[in-house]
Tab-separated table of C-alpha atoms in Angstrom:
chain	number	residue	atom	x	y	z
A	905	MET	CA	-10.121	-4.805	-3.169
A	906	ALA	CA	-11.821	-4.285	-6.586
A	907	LEU	CA	-10.674	-1.692	-8.719
A	908	THR	CA	-12.596	0.457	-11.271
A	909	GLN	CA	-10.978	1.949	-14.444
A	910	VAL	CA	-12.092	5.734	-14.847
A	911	SER	CA	-9.794	6.109	-18.051
A	912	SER	CA	-6.657	5.052	-20.054
A	913	ASN	CA	-4.645	6.904	-22.341
A	914	LYS	CA	-1.401	5.803	-24.576
A	915	CYS	CA	1.340	7.820	-23.315
A	916	ALA	CA	5.093	7.944	-24.104
A	917	GLY	CA	4.770	4.309	-25.231
A	918	GLY	CA	2.891	2.816	-22.016
A	919	LEU	CA	-0.275	3.691	-20.522
A	920	GLN	CA	-1.268	6.890	-18.099
A	921	LYS	CA	-4.835	4.934	-16.266
A	922	VAL	CA	-7.075	6.258	-13.344
A	923	PHE	CA	-8.722	3.936	-10.921
A	924	GLU	CA	-11.483	4.263	-8.595
A	925	HIS	CA	-11.681	2.298	-5.737
A	926	GLU	CA	-13.358	1.784	-2.067
A	927	SER	CA	-10.729	2.722	0.463
A	928	VAL	CA	-11.166	0.801	3.900
A	929	GLU	CA	-8.598	3.227	5.615
A	930	LEU	CA	-10.604	6.493	4.299
A	931	LYS	CA	-14.268	5.067	4.461
A	932	CYS	CA	-14.816	6.750	0.924
A	933	LYS	CA	-14.104	6.208	-2.990
A	934	MET	CA	-10.696	7.380	-3.755
A	935	LYS	CA	-9.016	7.769	-7.318
A	936	PHE	CA	-5.675	7.099	-7.930
A	937	ALA	CA	-3.274	7.713	-11.333
A	938	VAL	CA	-0.899	4.520	-12.712
A	939	TYR	CA	1.418	5.313	-15.391
A	940	LEU	CA	2.635	1.944	-16.519
A	941	PRO	CA	5.841	2.343	-18.724
A	942	PRO	CA	5.912	0.053	-21.805
A	943	LYS	CA	8.635	-2.348	-20.003
A	944	ALA	CA	5.687	-3.256	-17.769
A	945	GLU	CA	3.981	-5.348	-20.654
A	946	THR	CA	6.638	-7.959	-20.124
A	947	ASP	CA	8.807	-7.433	-16.877
A	948	LYS	CA	7.686	-6.360	-13.392
A	949	CYS	CA	8.800	-2.510	-12.414
A	950	PRO	CA	9.531	-0.613	-9.651
A	951	VAL	CA	7.281	1.815	-7.926
A	952	LEU	CA	7.708	5.684	-7.545
A	953	TYR	CA	4.846	7.110	-5.373
A	954	TRP	CA	4.151	10.711	-5.945
A	955	LEU	CA	2.048	12.993	-3.488
A	956	SER	CA	0.549	16.230	-4.992
A	957	GLY	CA	0.170	19.614	-2.735
A	958	LEU	CA	-2.800	21.789	-1.722
A	959	THR	CA	-5.939	21.496	-3.821
A	960	CYS	CA	-4.632	18.795	-6.321
A	961	THR	CA	-6.306	15.745	-7.155
A	962	GLU	CA	-4.643	12.669	-9.161
A	963	GLN	CA	-5.103	14.599	-12.463
A	964	ASN	CA	-2.732	17.958	-11.755
A	965	PHE	CA	0.581	15.626	-11.931
A	966	ILE	CA	-0.401	13.181	-14.816
A	967	THR	CA	-1.494	16.219	-16.423
A	968	LYS	CA	1.037	18.924	-15.882
A	969	ALA	CA	4.400	17.427	-14.873
A	970	GLY	CA	5.449	15.705	-18.009
A	971	SER	CA	6.700	12.600	-16.112
A	972	GLN	CA	5.915	9.696	-18.448
A	973	LEU	CA	8.585	10.167	-21.018
A	974	ALA	CA	11.404	9.909	-18.136
A	975	ALA	CA	9.111	6.895	-16.437
A	976	ALA	CA	8.903	5.032	-19.651
A	977	GLU	CA	12.680	5.643	-19.958
A	978	HIS	CA	13.843	4.275	-16.816
A	979	GLY	CA	11.046	2.018	-16.519
A	980	LEU	CA	9.049	2.767	-13.722
A	981	ILE	CA	5.811	2.512	-12.539
A	982	ILE	CA	4.214	6.054	-11.183
A	983	VAL	CA	1.480	5.902	-8.485
A	984	ALA	CA	-0.477	9.288	-7.959
A	985	PRO	CA	-3.031	9.197	-5.452
A	986	ASP	CA	-5.658	11.848	-4.773
A	987	THR	CA	-4.757	14.531	-1.525
A	988	SER	CA	-7.510	13.869	0.698
A	989	PRO	CA	-10.849	11.720	1.035
A	990	ARG	CA	-13.612	13.574	-0.577
A	991	GLY	CA	-17.468	13.814	-0.139
A	992	CYS	CA	-17.473	12.629	3.615
A	993	GLY	CA	-20.106	14.824	4.680
A	994	ILE	CA	-18.092	16.206	7.361
A	995	GLU	CA	-19.204	19.887	8.588
A	996	GLY	CA	-16.914	22.320	7.061
A	997	GLU	CA	-14.518	19.809	4.852
A	998	ASP	CA	-15.312	22.281	1.959
A	999	GLU	CA	-14.547	25.679	3.657
A	1000	SER	CA	-10.906	26.166	3.055
A	1001	TRP	CA	-8.310	25.534	0.381
A	1002	ASP	CA	-5.411	24.607	2.933
A	1003	PHE	CA	-7.880	22.596	5.179
A	1004	GLY	CA	-10.097	19.424	4.760
A	1005	THR	CA	-11.063	18.353	0.699
A	1006	GLY	CA	-7.807	18.548	-1.004
A	1007	ALA	CA	-5.512	19.044	1.668
A	1008	GLY	CA	-5.301	15.796	3.928
A	1009	PHE	CA	-1.711	16.683	4.889
A	1010	TYR	CA	-0.524	12.924	4.817
A	1011	VAL	CA	-1.462	12.225	8.555
A	1012	ASP	CA	-3.695	10.386	10.209
A	1013	ALA	CA	-6.025	12.235	11.986
A	1014	THR	CA	-6.887	11.950	15.910
A	1015	GLN	CA	-9.659	14.595	15.859
A	1016	ASP	CA	-13.472	14.576	15.457
A	1017	PRO	CA	-14.893	14.601	12.912
A	1018	TRP	CA	-11.855	14.091	10.894
A	1019	LYS	CA	-10.512	10.732	12.499
A	1020	THR	CA	-12.714	8.490	10.929
A	1021	ASN	CA	-11.924	9.626	7.260
A	1022	TYR	CA	-8.530	11.767	7.198
A	1023	ARG	CA	-6.148	8.695	7.472
A	1024	MET	CA	-4.019	9.610	4.308
A	1025	TYR	CA	-0.290	8.546	5.939
A	1026	SER	CA	-2.131	4.927	6.591
A	1027	TYR	CA	-3.482	5.311	2.770
A	1028	VAL	CA	-0.323	5.853	1.638
A	1029	THR	CA	2.242	3.885	3.702
A	1030	GLU	CA	-0.098	0.759	3.874
A	1031	GLU	CA	-3.453	0.223	1.876
A	1032	LEU	CA	-2.514	1.737	-1.515
A	1033	PRO	CA	0.928	0.048	-2.121
A	1034	LYS	CA	-0.880	-3.302	-1.130
A	1035	LEU	CA	-3.438	-2.497	-3.923
A	1036	ILE	CA	-0.873	-1.653	-6.610
A	1037	ASN	CA	1.438	-4.787	-5.724
A	1038	ALA	CA	-2.049	-6.790	-6.006
A	1039	ASN	CA	-3.042	-5.561	-9.314
A	1040	PHE	CA	0.107	-4.619	-11.289
A	1041	PRO	CA	3.784	-5.957	-12.107
A	1042	THR	CA	5.118	-4.347	-9.482
A	1043	HIS	CA	8.922	-5.177	-7.455
A	1044	PRO	CA	7.102	-4.760	-3.844
A	1045	ASP	CA	10.493	-4.185	-2.333
A	1046	ARG	CA	11.432	-1.771	-4.673
A	1047	ILE	CA	9.499	1.460	-3.929
A	1048	SER	CA	10.258	5.163	-3.662
A	1049	ILE	CA	8.420	8.439	-2.770
A	1050	SER	CA	8.278	12.343	-4.122
A	1051	GLY	CA	5.771	15.033	-4.046
A	1052	HIS	CA	5.517	18.659	-4.156
A	1053	SER	CA	4.705	21.277	-1.293
A	1054	MET	CA	2.233	19.370	0.862
A	1055	GLY	CA	2.976	16.345	-0.976
A	1056	GLY	CA	6.641	16.934	-0.440
A	1057	HIS	CA	5.947	17.025	3.160
A	1058	GLY	CA	4.063	14.015	3.061
A	1059	ALA	CA	6.970	12.245	1.077
A	1060	LEU	CA	9.707	12.999	3.524
A	1061	ILE	CA	7.774	12.052	6.528
A	1062	CYS	CA	7.093	8.789	4.841
A	1063	ALA	CA	10.556	7.901	4.161
A	1064	LEU	CA	11.616	9.575	7.646
A	1065	LYS	CA	9.168	7.329	9.477
A	1066	ASN	CA	9.920	3.871	7.970
A	1067	PRO	CA	13.303	3.657	7.630
A	1068	GLY	CA	14.571	1.415	4.558
A	1069	LYS	CA	10.907	0.876	3.119
A	1070	TYR	CA	11.537	3.799	0.568
A	1071	LYS	CA	14.837	3.121	-1.709
A	1072	ALA	CA	14.647	7.190	-2.322
A	1073	VAL	CA	13.100	10.195	-1.462
A	1074	SER	CA	12.901	13.499	-3.201
A	1075	ALA	CA	10.465	16.836	-3.277
A	1076	PHE	CA	9.852	19.912	-4.816
A	1077	ALA	CA	9.135	23.054	-2.731
A	1078	PRO	CA	8.118	20.777	0.231
A	1079	ILE	CA	6.706	22.079	3.504
A	1080	CYS	CA	9.815	21.140	5.762
A	1081	ASN	CA	8.812	22.295	8.888
A	1082	PRO	CA	5.262	22.130	9.183
A	1083	MET	CA	4.834	22.685	13.053
A	1084	GLN	CA	6.685	25.993	12.613
A	1085	CYS	CA	4.427	27.386	9.760
A	1086	PRO	CA	1.060	28.598	9.393
A	1087	TRP	CA	-0.315	26.178	6.845
A	1088	GLY	CA	0.733	23.139	9.190
A	1089	GLN	CA	-0.081	24.763	12.278
A	1090	LYS	CA	-3.440	25.143	11.252
A	1091	ALA	CA	-3.302	21.649	9.630
A	1092	PHE	CA	-2.166	19.766	12.681
A	1093	ALA	CA	-4.034	21.604	15.407
A	1094	GLY	CA	-7.284	20.848	13.389
A	1095	TYR	CA	-6.500	16.845	12.632
A	1096	LEU	CA	-3.920	16.114	15.598
A	1097	GLY	CA	-5.451	18.555	18.698
A	1098	SER	CA	-3.652	21.159	20.760
A	1099	ASP	CA	-1.288	18.684	21.883
A	1100	ARG	CA	1.849	19.950	20.323
A	1101	SER	CA	3.864	16.969	21.005
A	1102	THR	CA	1.596	14.903	19.158
A	1103	TRP	CA	2.712	16.781	15.957
A	1104	GLU	CA	6.517	15.888	15.997
A	1105	ALA	CA	5.502	12.401	14.099
A	1106	PHE	CA	4.504	13.852	10.980
A	1107	ASP	CA	7.306	16.649	10.879
A	1108	ALA	CA	10.014	16.112	8.584
A	1109	THR	CA	12.704	18.476	10.231
A	1110	VAL	CA	11.604	16.894	13.735
A	1111	LEU	CA	12.021	13.088	12.339
A	1112	ALA	CA	15.225	14.119	10.530
A	1113	ALA	CA	16.589	14.687	14.091
A	1114	SER	CA	16.016	11.499	15.591
A	1115	TYR	CA	16.711	9.231	11.928
A	1116	SER	CA	18.860	5.755	12.680
A	1117	GLY	CA	17.811	4.114	9.734
A	1118	PRO	CA	19.868	3.082	6.457
A	1119	GLN	CA	21.255	6.052	4.632
A	1120	LEU	CA	18.385	7.946	2.874
A	1121	ASP	CA	19.482	10.447	0.100
A	1122	ILE	CA	17.095	12.777	0.075
A	1123	LEU	CA	16.957	15.425	-3.452
A	1124	ILE	CA	14.907	18.799	-2.977
A	1125	ASP	CA	14.454	21.219	-5.719
A	1126	GLN	CA	13.214	24.918	-4.508
A	1127	GLY	CA	12.093	27.821	-6.971
A	1128	ARG	CA	14.002	30.403	-5.886
A	1129	ASP	CA	10.754	33.057	-6.487
A	1130	ASP	CA	8.537	30.753	-4.705
A	1131	GLN	CA	5.949	33.118	-2.972
A	1132	PHE	CA	5.686	30.665	-0.386
A	1133	LEU	CA	9.239	30.319	0.366
A	1134	SER	CA	9.483	34.024	1.284
A	1135	ALA	CA	6.020	33.951	3.178
A	1136	SER	CA	7.721	31.468	5.449
A	1137	GLN	CA	5.625	28.433	4.818
A	1138	LEU	CA	8.104	25.857	3.665
A	1139	LEU	CA	11.150	26.825	5.541
A	1140	PRO	CA	13.918	24.358	4.187
A	1141	ASP	CA	16.896	25.675	5.781
A	1142	ASN	CA	15.358	23.853	9.108
A	1143	LEU	CA	15.532	20.756	7.597
A	1144	ILE	CA	18.744	21.282	5.705
A	1145	ALA	CA	20.587	22.433	8.957
A	1146	VAL	CA	19.378	18.890	10.777
A	1147	CYS	CA	20.250	16.852	8.114
A	1148	SER	CA	23.486	18.507	8.296
A	1149	GLU	CA	23.908	17.667	11.904
A	1150	LYS	CA	22.724	14.263	11.586
A	1151	LYS	CA	24.778	13.595	8.351
A	1152	ILE	CA	21.718	12.841	6.274
A	1153	PRO	CA	22.784	13.492	2.679
A	1154	VAL	CA	20.707	16.148	0.912
A	1155	VAL	CA	21.145	17.826	-2.271
A	1156	PHE	CA	19.309	20.806	-2.205
A	1157	ARG	CA	18.953	23.051	-5.290
A	1158	LEU	CA	17.731	26.669	-5.330
A	1159	GLN	CA	16.094	27.248	-8.780
A	1160	PRO	CA	16.537	31.035	-9.673
A	1161	GLY	CA	13.531	32.640	-11.154
A	1162	TYR	CA	11.286	29.809	-10.798
A	1163	ASP	CA	8.010	29.655	-8.724
A	1164	HIS	CA	5.834	26.894	-7.007
A	1165	SER	CA	3.928	26.084	-9.774
A	1166	TYR	CA	3.687	22.702	-12.113
A	1167	PHE	CA	5.795	24.762	-14.667
A	1168	PHE	CA	8.719	24.606	-11.985
A	1169	ILE	CA	8.121	20.597	-11.499
A	1170	TYR	CA	7.895	20.372	-15.355
A	1171	SER	CA	11.141	21.620	-15.615
A	1172	PHE	CA	12.945	19.518	-13.168
A	1173	ILE	CA	11.020	16.201	-12.774
A	1174	SER	CA	12.940	13.970	-15.211
A	1175	ASP	CA	16.130	14.797	-12.779
A	1176	HIS	CA	13.955	13.354	-10.142
A	1177	ILE	CA	13.071	10.374	-11.800
A	1178	LYS	CA	16.833	10.079	-12.512
A	1179	HIS	CA	17.614	10.251	-9.154
A	1180	HIS	CA	15.102	7.382	-7.969
A	1181	ALA	CA	15.625	5.076	-10.780
A	1182	LYS	CA	19.316	4.917	-9.479
A	1183	TYR	CA	17.952	3.464	-6.449
A	1184	LEU	CA	14.975	1.507	-7.854
A	1185	ASN	CA	17.131	-0.198	-10.519
A	1186	ALA	CA	20.140	-0.429	-8.785
């Protein structure tokens, strides 16, 4: 599993790097970003995986979120992969901003022509961690996950589908109930087919209803002025209701005046990293 370094920049006392590799799961070249805090020079560090939203690459988070200062303070490695395969030559892959390129939705597609390449769930939960643990000074059993929008959906399902694998999970404006919103219905129909029962395996609200693993403390920040909240794309109330019923701890913060952008993420990212560090450094 050879890595090619694309870039390396000194940041907050550590190094912000980007790598490229040939993905076995996705059958294409993939890029991911890795922030190595100063502590990584001498010690092993826990890893926080960040999943970005629709249209994003690995660049959005590392250039806009301002995560490096808090990651350096708490001694966390942050890994931020791209959001989908790219350049696979699939007909229609570049036609929509909310499906195909930049919109992998962190599922394992079962439908042609997507099923060969669009396996972001397995990439994020299996292939990428193995790659990170083989090449960087990590604690393999001390990982957590976070994300924004489509990536918030990804973070939640990864944690709920793998009880005990992730020490903590958090999300910014996640798509909480994709089976019930236009974005999710479009993506799931295309990647998973018309049988809606197969969609349930990738819907955080459905997964929370049957969760029976160790306690998972969830932190969610949502901007009150988020245009996609009012457009019924995110549906956090559905998830919160199920978690309340199942006694899954959720801290849900509705932040007045904030929208869906990286200005919102930048404003609260240090709280999220502190949330993860509490569990990762315990």
